[in-house]
Coordinates of C-alpha atoms in Angstrom, one line a residue:
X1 CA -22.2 2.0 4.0
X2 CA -18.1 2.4 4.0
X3 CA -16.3 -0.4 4.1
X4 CA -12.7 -1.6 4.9
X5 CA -11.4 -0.4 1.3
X6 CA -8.2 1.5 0.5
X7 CA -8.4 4.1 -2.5
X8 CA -5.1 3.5 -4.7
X9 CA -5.4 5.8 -6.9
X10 CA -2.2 8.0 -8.1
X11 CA -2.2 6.8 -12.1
X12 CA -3.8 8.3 -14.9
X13 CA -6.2 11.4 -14.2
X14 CA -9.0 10.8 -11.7
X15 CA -12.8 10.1 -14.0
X16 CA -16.5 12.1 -13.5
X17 CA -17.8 10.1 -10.3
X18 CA -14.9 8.3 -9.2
X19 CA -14.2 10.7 -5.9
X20 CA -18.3 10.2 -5.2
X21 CA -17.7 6.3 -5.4
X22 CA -14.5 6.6 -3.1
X23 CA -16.8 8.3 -0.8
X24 CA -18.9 5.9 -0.2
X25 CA -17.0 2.8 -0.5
X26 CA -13.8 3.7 1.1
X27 CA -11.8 4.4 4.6
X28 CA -8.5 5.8 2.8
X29 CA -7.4 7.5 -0.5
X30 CA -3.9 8.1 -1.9
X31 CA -4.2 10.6 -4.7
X32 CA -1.5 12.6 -7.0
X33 CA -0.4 15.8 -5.0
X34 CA -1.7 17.8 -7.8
X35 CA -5.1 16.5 -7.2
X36 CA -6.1 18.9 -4.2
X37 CA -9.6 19.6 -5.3
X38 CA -10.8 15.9 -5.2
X39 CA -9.0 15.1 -1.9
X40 CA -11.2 18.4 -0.5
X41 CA -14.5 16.5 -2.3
X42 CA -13.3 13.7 -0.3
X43 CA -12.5 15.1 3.3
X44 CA -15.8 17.2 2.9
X45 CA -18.0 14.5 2.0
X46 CA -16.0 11.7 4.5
X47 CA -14.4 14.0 7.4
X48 CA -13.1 10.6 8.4
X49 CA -11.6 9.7 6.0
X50 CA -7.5 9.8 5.5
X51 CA -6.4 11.1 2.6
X52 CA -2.9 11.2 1.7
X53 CA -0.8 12.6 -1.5
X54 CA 1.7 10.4 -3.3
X55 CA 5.2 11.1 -3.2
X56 CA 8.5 9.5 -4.3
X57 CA 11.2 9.6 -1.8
X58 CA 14.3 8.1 -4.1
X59 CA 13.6 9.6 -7.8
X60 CA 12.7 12.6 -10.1
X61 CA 10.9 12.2 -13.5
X62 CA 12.3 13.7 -16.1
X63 CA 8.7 13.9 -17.6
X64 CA 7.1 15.7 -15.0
X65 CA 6.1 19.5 -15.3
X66 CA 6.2 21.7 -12.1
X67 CA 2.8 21.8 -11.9
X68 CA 2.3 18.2 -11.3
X69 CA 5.3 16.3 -9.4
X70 CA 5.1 13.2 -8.0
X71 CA 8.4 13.0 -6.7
X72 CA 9.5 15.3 -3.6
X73 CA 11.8 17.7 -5.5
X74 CA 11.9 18.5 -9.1
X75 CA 13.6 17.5 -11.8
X76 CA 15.6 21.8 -12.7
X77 CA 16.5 22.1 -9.1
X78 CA 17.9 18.3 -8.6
X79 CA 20.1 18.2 -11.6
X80 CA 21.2 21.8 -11.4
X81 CA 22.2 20.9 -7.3
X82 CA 24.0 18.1 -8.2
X83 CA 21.2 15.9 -6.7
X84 CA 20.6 13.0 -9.7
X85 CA 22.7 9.5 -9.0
X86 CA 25.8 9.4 -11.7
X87 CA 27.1 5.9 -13.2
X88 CA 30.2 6.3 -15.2
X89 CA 29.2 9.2 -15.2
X90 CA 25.4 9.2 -17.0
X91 CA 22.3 9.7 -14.7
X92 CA 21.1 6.5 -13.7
X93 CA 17.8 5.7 -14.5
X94 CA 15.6 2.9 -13.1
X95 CA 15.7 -0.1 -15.0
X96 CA 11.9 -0.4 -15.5
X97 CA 10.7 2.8 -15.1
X98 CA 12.1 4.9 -18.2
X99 CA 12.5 8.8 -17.2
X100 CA 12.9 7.9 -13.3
X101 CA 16.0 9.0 -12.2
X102 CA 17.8 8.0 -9.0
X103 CA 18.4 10.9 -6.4
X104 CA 21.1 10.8 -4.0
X105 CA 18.9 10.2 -1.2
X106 CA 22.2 9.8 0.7
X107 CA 23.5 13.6 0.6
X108 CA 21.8 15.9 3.4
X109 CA 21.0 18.2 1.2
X110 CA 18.8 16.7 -1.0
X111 CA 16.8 15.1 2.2
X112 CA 16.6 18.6 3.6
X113 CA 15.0 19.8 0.5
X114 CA 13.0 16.8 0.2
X115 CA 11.3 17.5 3.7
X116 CA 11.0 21.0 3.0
X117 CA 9.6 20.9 -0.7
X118 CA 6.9 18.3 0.2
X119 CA 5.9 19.7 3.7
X120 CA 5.3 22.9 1.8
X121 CA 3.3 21.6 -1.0
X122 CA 0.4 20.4 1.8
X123 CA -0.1 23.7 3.2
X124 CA -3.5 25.1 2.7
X125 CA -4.8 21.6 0.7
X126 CA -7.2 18.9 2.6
X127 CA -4.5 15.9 2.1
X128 CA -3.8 14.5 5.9
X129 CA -0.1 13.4 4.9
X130 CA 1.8 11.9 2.6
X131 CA 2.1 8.2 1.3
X132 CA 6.4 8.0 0.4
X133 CA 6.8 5.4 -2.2
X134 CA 9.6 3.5 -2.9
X135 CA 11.1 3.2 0.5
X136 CA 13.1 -0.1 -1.1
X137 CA 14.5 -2.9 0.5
X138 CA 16.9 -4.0 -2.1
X139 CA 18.2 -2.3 -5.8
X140 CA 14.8 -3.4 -7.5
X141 CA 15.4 -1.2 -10.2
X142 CA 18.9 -2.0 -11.4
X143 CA 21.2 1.4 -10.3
X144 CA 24.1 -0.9 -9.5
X145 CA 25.5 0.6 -6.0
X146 CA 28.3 -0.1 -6.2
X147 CA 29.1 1.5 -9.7
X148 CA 27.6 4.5 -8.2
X149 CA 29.7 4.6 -4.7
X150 CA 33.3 3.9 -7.0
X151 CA 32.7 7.7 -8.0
X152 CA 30.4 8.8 -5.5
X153 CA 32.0 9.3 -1.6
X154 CA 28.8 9.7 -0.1
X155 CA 27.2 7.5 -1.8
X156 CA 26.4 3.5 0.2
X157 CA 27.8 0.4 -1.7
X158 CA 24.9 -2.0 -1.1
X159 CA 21.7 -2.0 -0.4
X160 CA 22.5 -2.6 3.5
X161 CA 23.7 1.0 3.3
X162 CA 20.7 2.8 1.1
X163 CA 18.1 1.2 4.0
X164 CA 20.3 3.3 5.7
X165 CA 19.8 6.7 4.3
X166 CA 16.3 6.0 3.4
X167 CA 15.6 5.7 7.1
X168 CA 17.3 8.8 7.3
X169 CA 14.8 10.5 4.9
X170 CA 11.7 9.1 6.7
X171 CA 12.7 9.9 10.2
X172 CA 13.9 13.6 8.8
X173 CA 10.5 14.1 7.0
X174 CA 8.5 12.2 9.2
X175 CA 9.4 14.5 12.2
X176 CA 8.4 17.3 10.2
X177 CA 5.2 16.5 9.0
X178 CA 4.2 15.4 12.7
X179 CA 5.4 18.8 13.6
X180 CA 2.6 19.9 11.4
X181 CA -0.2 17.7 12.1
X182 CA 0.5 15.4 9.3
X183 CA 1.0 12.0 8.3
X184 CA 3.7 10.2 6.6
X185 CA 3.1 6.5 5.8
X186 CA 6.1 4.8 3.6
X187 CA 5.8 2.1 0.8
X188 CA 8.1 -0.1 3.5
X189 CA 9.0 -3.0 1.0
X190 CA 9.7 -6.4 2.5
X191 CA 9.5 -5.1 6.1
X192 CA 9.7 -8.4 7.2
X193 CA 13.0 -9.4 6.3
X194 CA 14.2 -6.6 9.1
X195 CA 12.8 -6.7 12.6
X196 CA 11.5 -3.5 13.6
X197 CA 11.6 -2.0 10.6
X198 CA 7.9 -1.6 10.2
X199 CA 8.0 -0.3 13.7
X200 CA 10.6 2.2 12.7
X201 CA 9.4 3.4 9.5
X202 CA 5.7 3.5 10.3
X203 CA 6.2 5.6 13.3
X204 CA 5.4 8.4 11.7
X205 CA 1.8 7.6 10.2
X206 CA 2.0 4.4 9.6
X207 CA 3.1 2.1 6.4
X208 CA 1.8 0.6 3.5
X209 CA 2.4 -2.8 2.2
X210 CA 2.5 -3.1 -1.8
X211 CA 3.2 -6.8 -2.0
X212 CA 0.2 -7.8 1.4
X213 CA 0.9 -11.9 0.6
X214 CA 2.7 -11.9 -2.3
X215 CA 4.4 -10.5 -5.7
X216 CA 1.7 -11.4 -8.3
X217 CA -1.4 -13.5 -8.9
X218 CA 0.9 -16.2 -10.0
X219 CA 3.5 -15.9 -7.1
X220 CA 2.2 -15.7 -3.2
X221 CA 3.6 -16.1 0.0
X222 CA 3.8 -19.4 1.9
X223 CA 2.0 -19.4 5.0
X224 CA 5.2 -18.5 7.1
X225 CA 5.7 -15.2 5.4
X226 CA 2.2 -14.3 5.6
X227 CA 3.0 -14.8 9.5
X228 CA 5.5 -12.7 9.4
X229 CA 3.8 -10.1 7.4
X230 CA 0.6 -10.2 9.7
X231 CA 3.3 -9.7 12.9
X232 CA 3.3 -6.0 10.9
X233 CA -0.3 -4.9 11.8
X234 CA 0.6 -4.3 15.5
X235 CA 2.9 -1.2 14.2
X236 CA 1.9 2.4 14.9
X237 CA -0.3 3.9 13.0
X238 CA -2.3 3.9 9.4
X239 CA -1.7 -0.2 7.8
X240 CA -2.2 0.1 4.1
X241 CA -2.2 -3.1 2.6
X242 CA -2.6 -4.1 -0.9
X243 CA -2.7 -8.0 -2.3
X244 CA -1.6 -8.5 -5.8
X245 CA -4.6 -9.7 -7.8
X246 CA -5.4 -9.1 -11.8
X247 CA -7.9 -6.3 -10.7
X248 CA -11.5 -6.0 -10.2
X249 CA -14.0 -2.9 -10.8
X250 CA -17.4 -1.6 -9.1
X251 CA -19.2 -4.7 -11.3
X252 CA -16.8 -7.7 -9.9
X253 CA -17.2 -9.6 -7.3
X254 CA -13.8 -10.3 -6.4
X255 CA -11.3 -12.1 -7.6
X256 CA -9.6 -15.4 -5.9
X257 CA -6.3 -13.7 -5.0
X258 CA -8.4 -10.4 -3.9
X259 CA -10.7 -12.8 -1.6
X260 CA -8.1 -14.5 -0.1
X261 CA -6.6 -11.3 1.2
X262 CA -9.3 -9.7 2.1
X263 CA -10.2 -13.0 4.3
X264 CA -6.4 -12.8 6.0
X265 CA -7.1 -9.6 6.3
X266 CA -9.8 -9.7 8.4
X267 CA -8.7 -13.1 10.3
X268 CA -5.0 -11.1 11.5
X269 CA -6.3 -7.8 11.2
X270 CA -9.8 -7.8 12.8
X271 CA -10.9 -5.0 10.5
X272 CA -9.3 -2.2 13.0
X273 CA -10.4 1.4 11.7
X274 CA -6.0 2.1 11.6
X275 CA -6.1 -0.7 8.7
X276 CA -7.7 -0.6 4.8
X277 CA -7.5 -3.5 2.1
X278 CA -7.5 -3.0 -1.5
X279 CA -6.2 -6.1 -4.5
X280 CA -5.1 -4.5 -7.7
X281 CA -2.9 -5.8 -10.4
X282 CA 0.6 -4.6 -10.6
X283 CA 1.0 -1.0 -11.1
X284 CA -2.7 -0.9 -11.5
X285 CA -3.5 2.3 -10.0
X286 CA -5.9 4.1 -12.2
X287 CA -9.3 2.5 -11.2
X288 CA -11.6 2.1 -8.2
X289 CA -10.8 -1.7 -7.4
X290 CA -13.5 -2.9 -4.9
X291 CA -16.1 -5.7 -4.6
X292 CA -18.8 -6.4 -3.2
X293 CA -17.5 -8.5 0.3
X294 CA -14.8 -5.1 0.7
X295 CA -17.8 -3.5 2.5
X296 CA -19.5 -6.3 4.2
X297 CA -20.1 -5.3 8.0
X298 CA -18.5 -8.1 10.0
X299 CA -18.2 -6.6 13.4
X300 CA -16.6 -7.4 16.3
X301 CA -14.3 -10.5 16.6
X302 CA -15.6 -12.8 19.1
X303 CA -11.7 -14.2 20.0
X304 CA -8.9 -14.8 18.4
X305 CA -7.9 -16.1 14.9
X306 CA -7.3 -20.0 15.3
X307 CA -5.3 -22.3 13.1
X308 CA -6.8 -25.6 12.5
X309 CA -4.2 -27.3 10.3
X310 CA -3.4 -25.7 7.1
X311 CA -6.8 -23.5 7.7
X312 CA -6.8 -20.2 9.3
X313 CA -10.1 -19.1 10.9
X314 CA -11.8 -16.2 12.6
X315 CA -15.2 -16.0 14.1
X316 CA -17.0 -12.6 14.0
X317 CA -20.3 -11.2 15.3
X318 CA -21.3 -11.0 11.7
X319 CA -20.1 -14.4 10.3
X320 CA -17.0 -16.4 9.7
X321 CA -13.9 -16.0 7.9
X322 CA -11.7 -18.8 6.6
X323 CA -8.3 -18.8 4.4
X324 CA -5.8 -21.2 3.3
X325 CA -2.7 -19.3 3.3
X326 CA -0.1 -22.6 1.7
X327 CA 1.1 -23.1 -1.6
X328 CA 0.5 -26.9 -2.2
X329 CA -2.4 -28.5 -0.5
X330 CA -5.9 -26.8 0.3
X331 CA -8.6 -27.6 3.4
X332 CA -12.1 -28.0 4.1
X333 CA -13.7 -25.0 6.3
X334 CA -16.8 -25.9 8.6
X335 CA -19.7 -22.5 8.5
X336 CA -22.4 -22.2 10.4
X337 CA -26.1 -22.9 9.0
X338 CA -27.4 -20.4 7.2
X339 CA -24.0 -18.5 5.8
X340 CA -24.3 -16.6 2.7
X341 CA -22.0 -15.0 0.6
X342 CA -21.4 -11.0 0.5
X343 CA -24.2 -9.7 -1.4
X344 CA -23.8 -6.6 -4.2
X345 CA -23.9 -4.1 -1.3
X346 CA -22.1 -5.8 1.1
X347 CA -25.1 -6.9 3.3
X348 CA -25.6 -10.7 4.5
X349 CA -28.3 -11.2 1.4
X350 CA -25.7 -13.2 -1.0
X351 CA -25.5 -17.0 -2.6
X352 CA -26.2 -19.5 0.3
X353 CA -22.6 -21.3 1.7
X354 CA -22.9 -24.7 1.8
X355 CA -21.9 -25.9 5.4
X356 CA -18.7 -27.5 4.2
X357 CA -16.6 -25.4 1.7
X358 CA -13.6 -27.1 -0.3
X359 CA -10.6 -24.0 -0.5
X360 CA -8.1 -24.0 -2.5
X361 CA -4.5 -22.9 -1.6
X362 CA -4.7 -19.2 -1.4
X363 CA -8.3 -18.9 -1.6
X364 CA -10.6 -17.6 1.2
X365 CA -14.2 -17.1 2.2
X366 CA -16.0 -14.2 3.9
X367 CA -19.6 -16.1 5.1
X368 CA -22.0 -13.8 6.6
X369 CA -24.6 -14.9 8.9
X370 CA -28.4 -13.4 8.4

């Protein structure tokens, strides 16, 4: 049975039996680029299955050997053409991330290369596209545009202008990779700040959404921003989404920030086959995150999702699915007789649901019915 899960996986170096697991409990994968063989495992054991290689589109590691390069050009060639960001004249490197170095995404050069290096690199490998992290919304990581722009022409003073150029970059590369018959599906932070930026940036593949109802276990998204964020899932294309949770592994059975988005998920989202779910903690991509409701068979929705005060509520053939998507107060959710809980494999076999169930703010419930 394969379920609605999304493979994150472009950390430390994949483990014995982790590409069998993705297999089976997966819809899409992003891997390193390097990692050709086990995206080949994947497409031969799940032809439907989209995999996609990770790629930076706004640093180089200085770290990084030929040989295995996460970000779209190389360290040599971008120093040696002029292409790392200066700062008083000193490479600027990202303020949590030591050895990532800004590019200037905003010369045409280094886009051109860009498009060409990583368009290159997918020839003759299984991967269906590319994921392009770090399409940013604002200077998360401390480069200080203006600094950069006082000695830089080209460069943009403010974030306004780098959403600029990166736009630039995906539309450039995008066209490219759909001239191939590949994908390319951008980490598009905070698309909802921008209308039709999803739209715009996901028209190539589709997008991915690092921060799916919030930054951290600790700090979600009142129920107006979710809104806005589900108003993304009618975009084009692949919708990877990913809710910040403190992680869970093949023996968990999901955590309360992982069940809650899962459960919005599924109430905005209805499950469609261009959409996969995974919860991880931050940065946490070196594991196979799932539990046990991530593959429960829900089917068709049987209308749309309702609001019934601060609950949000979805009826499917398969069962219910409730959430509570507001930071102060939680509601009572009504399931039919007879719901049960997700059991290990997914299947309607789990702990009984009591007909009234007490959630909590941010909390959800996906109740199967037998």
């Amino acid at each position: 049975m394969t379920g609605v899960g999304a493979w994150i996986r472009y950390g430390e170096p994949l483990r014995d039996g982790e590409v069998e697991w993705a297999a089976r409990h997966y819809r899409t994968a992003v891997l390193q680029p390097w990692e050709t063989a086990a995206a080949a495992r994947l497409k031969d054991a799940r032809p439907d299955m989209t995999v996609l290689a990770y790629r930076c589109l706004s640093s180089v590691r200085v770290f990084e050997p030929p040989e295995r390069r996460a970000s779209g050009v190389g360290w040599p060639e971008a120093r040696e053409r002029g292409w790392i960001a200066l700062r008083g004249g000193e490479p600027v490197e990202w303020s949590s991330y030591r050895g990532h170095l800004q590019t200037r995404v905003w010369d045409p050069d280094y886009r051109a290369a860009w498009t060409q290096r990583v368009v290159a690199c997918l020839e003759g490998t299984a991967f269906d596209g590319i994921m392009a992290d770090n399409d940013v919304f604002e200077d998360y990581y401390g480069i200080d545009l203006p600094a950069i722009a006082a000695a830089d022409p080209l460069a943009p003073a403010d974030a306004a202008g780098m959403r600029t150029v990166l736009g630039a970059l995906v539309e450039e590369a995008g066209r490219a990779l759909s001239d191939g018959g590949r994908l390319l599906v951008p980490n598009i932070a905070e698309a909802r700040r921008e209308p039709g930026r999803w739209r715009r940036h996901a028209a190539w593949g589709g997008g991915f959404d690092e921060c799916w109802l919030g930054w951290g276990d600790d700090v979600m998204f009142d129920a107006a921003t979710a809104t806005a964020q589900a108003d993304q899932l009618g975009g084009p294309g692949l919708g990877l989404l990913r809710t910040p949770s403190g992680g869970c592994g093949a023996a968990y059975d999901g955590s309360r920030r992982g069940l809650y988005g899962l459960a919005v998920f599924w109430i905005v989202g209805a499950g469609g086959r261009r959409l996969s779910y995974t919860a991880t903690g931050h940065d946490d991509y070196s594991r196979t995150p799932w539990f046990p409701a991530m593959d429960a068979d829900l089917g068709r929705p049987l209308g749309p999702a309702r609001r019934f005060g601060r609950v949000w509520r979805r009826r499917f053939e398969g069962g219910v699915v409730a959430a509570i998507p507001d930071g102060e107060t939680g509601g009572t959710v009504t399931l039919p007789a007879g719901a049960v809980r997700p059991g290990p494999q997914g299947r309607p076999d789990g702990e009984p649901l009591p007909r009234r169930l007490r959630l909590g703010p941010h909390e959800g419930v996906i109740a199967l019915i037998p």
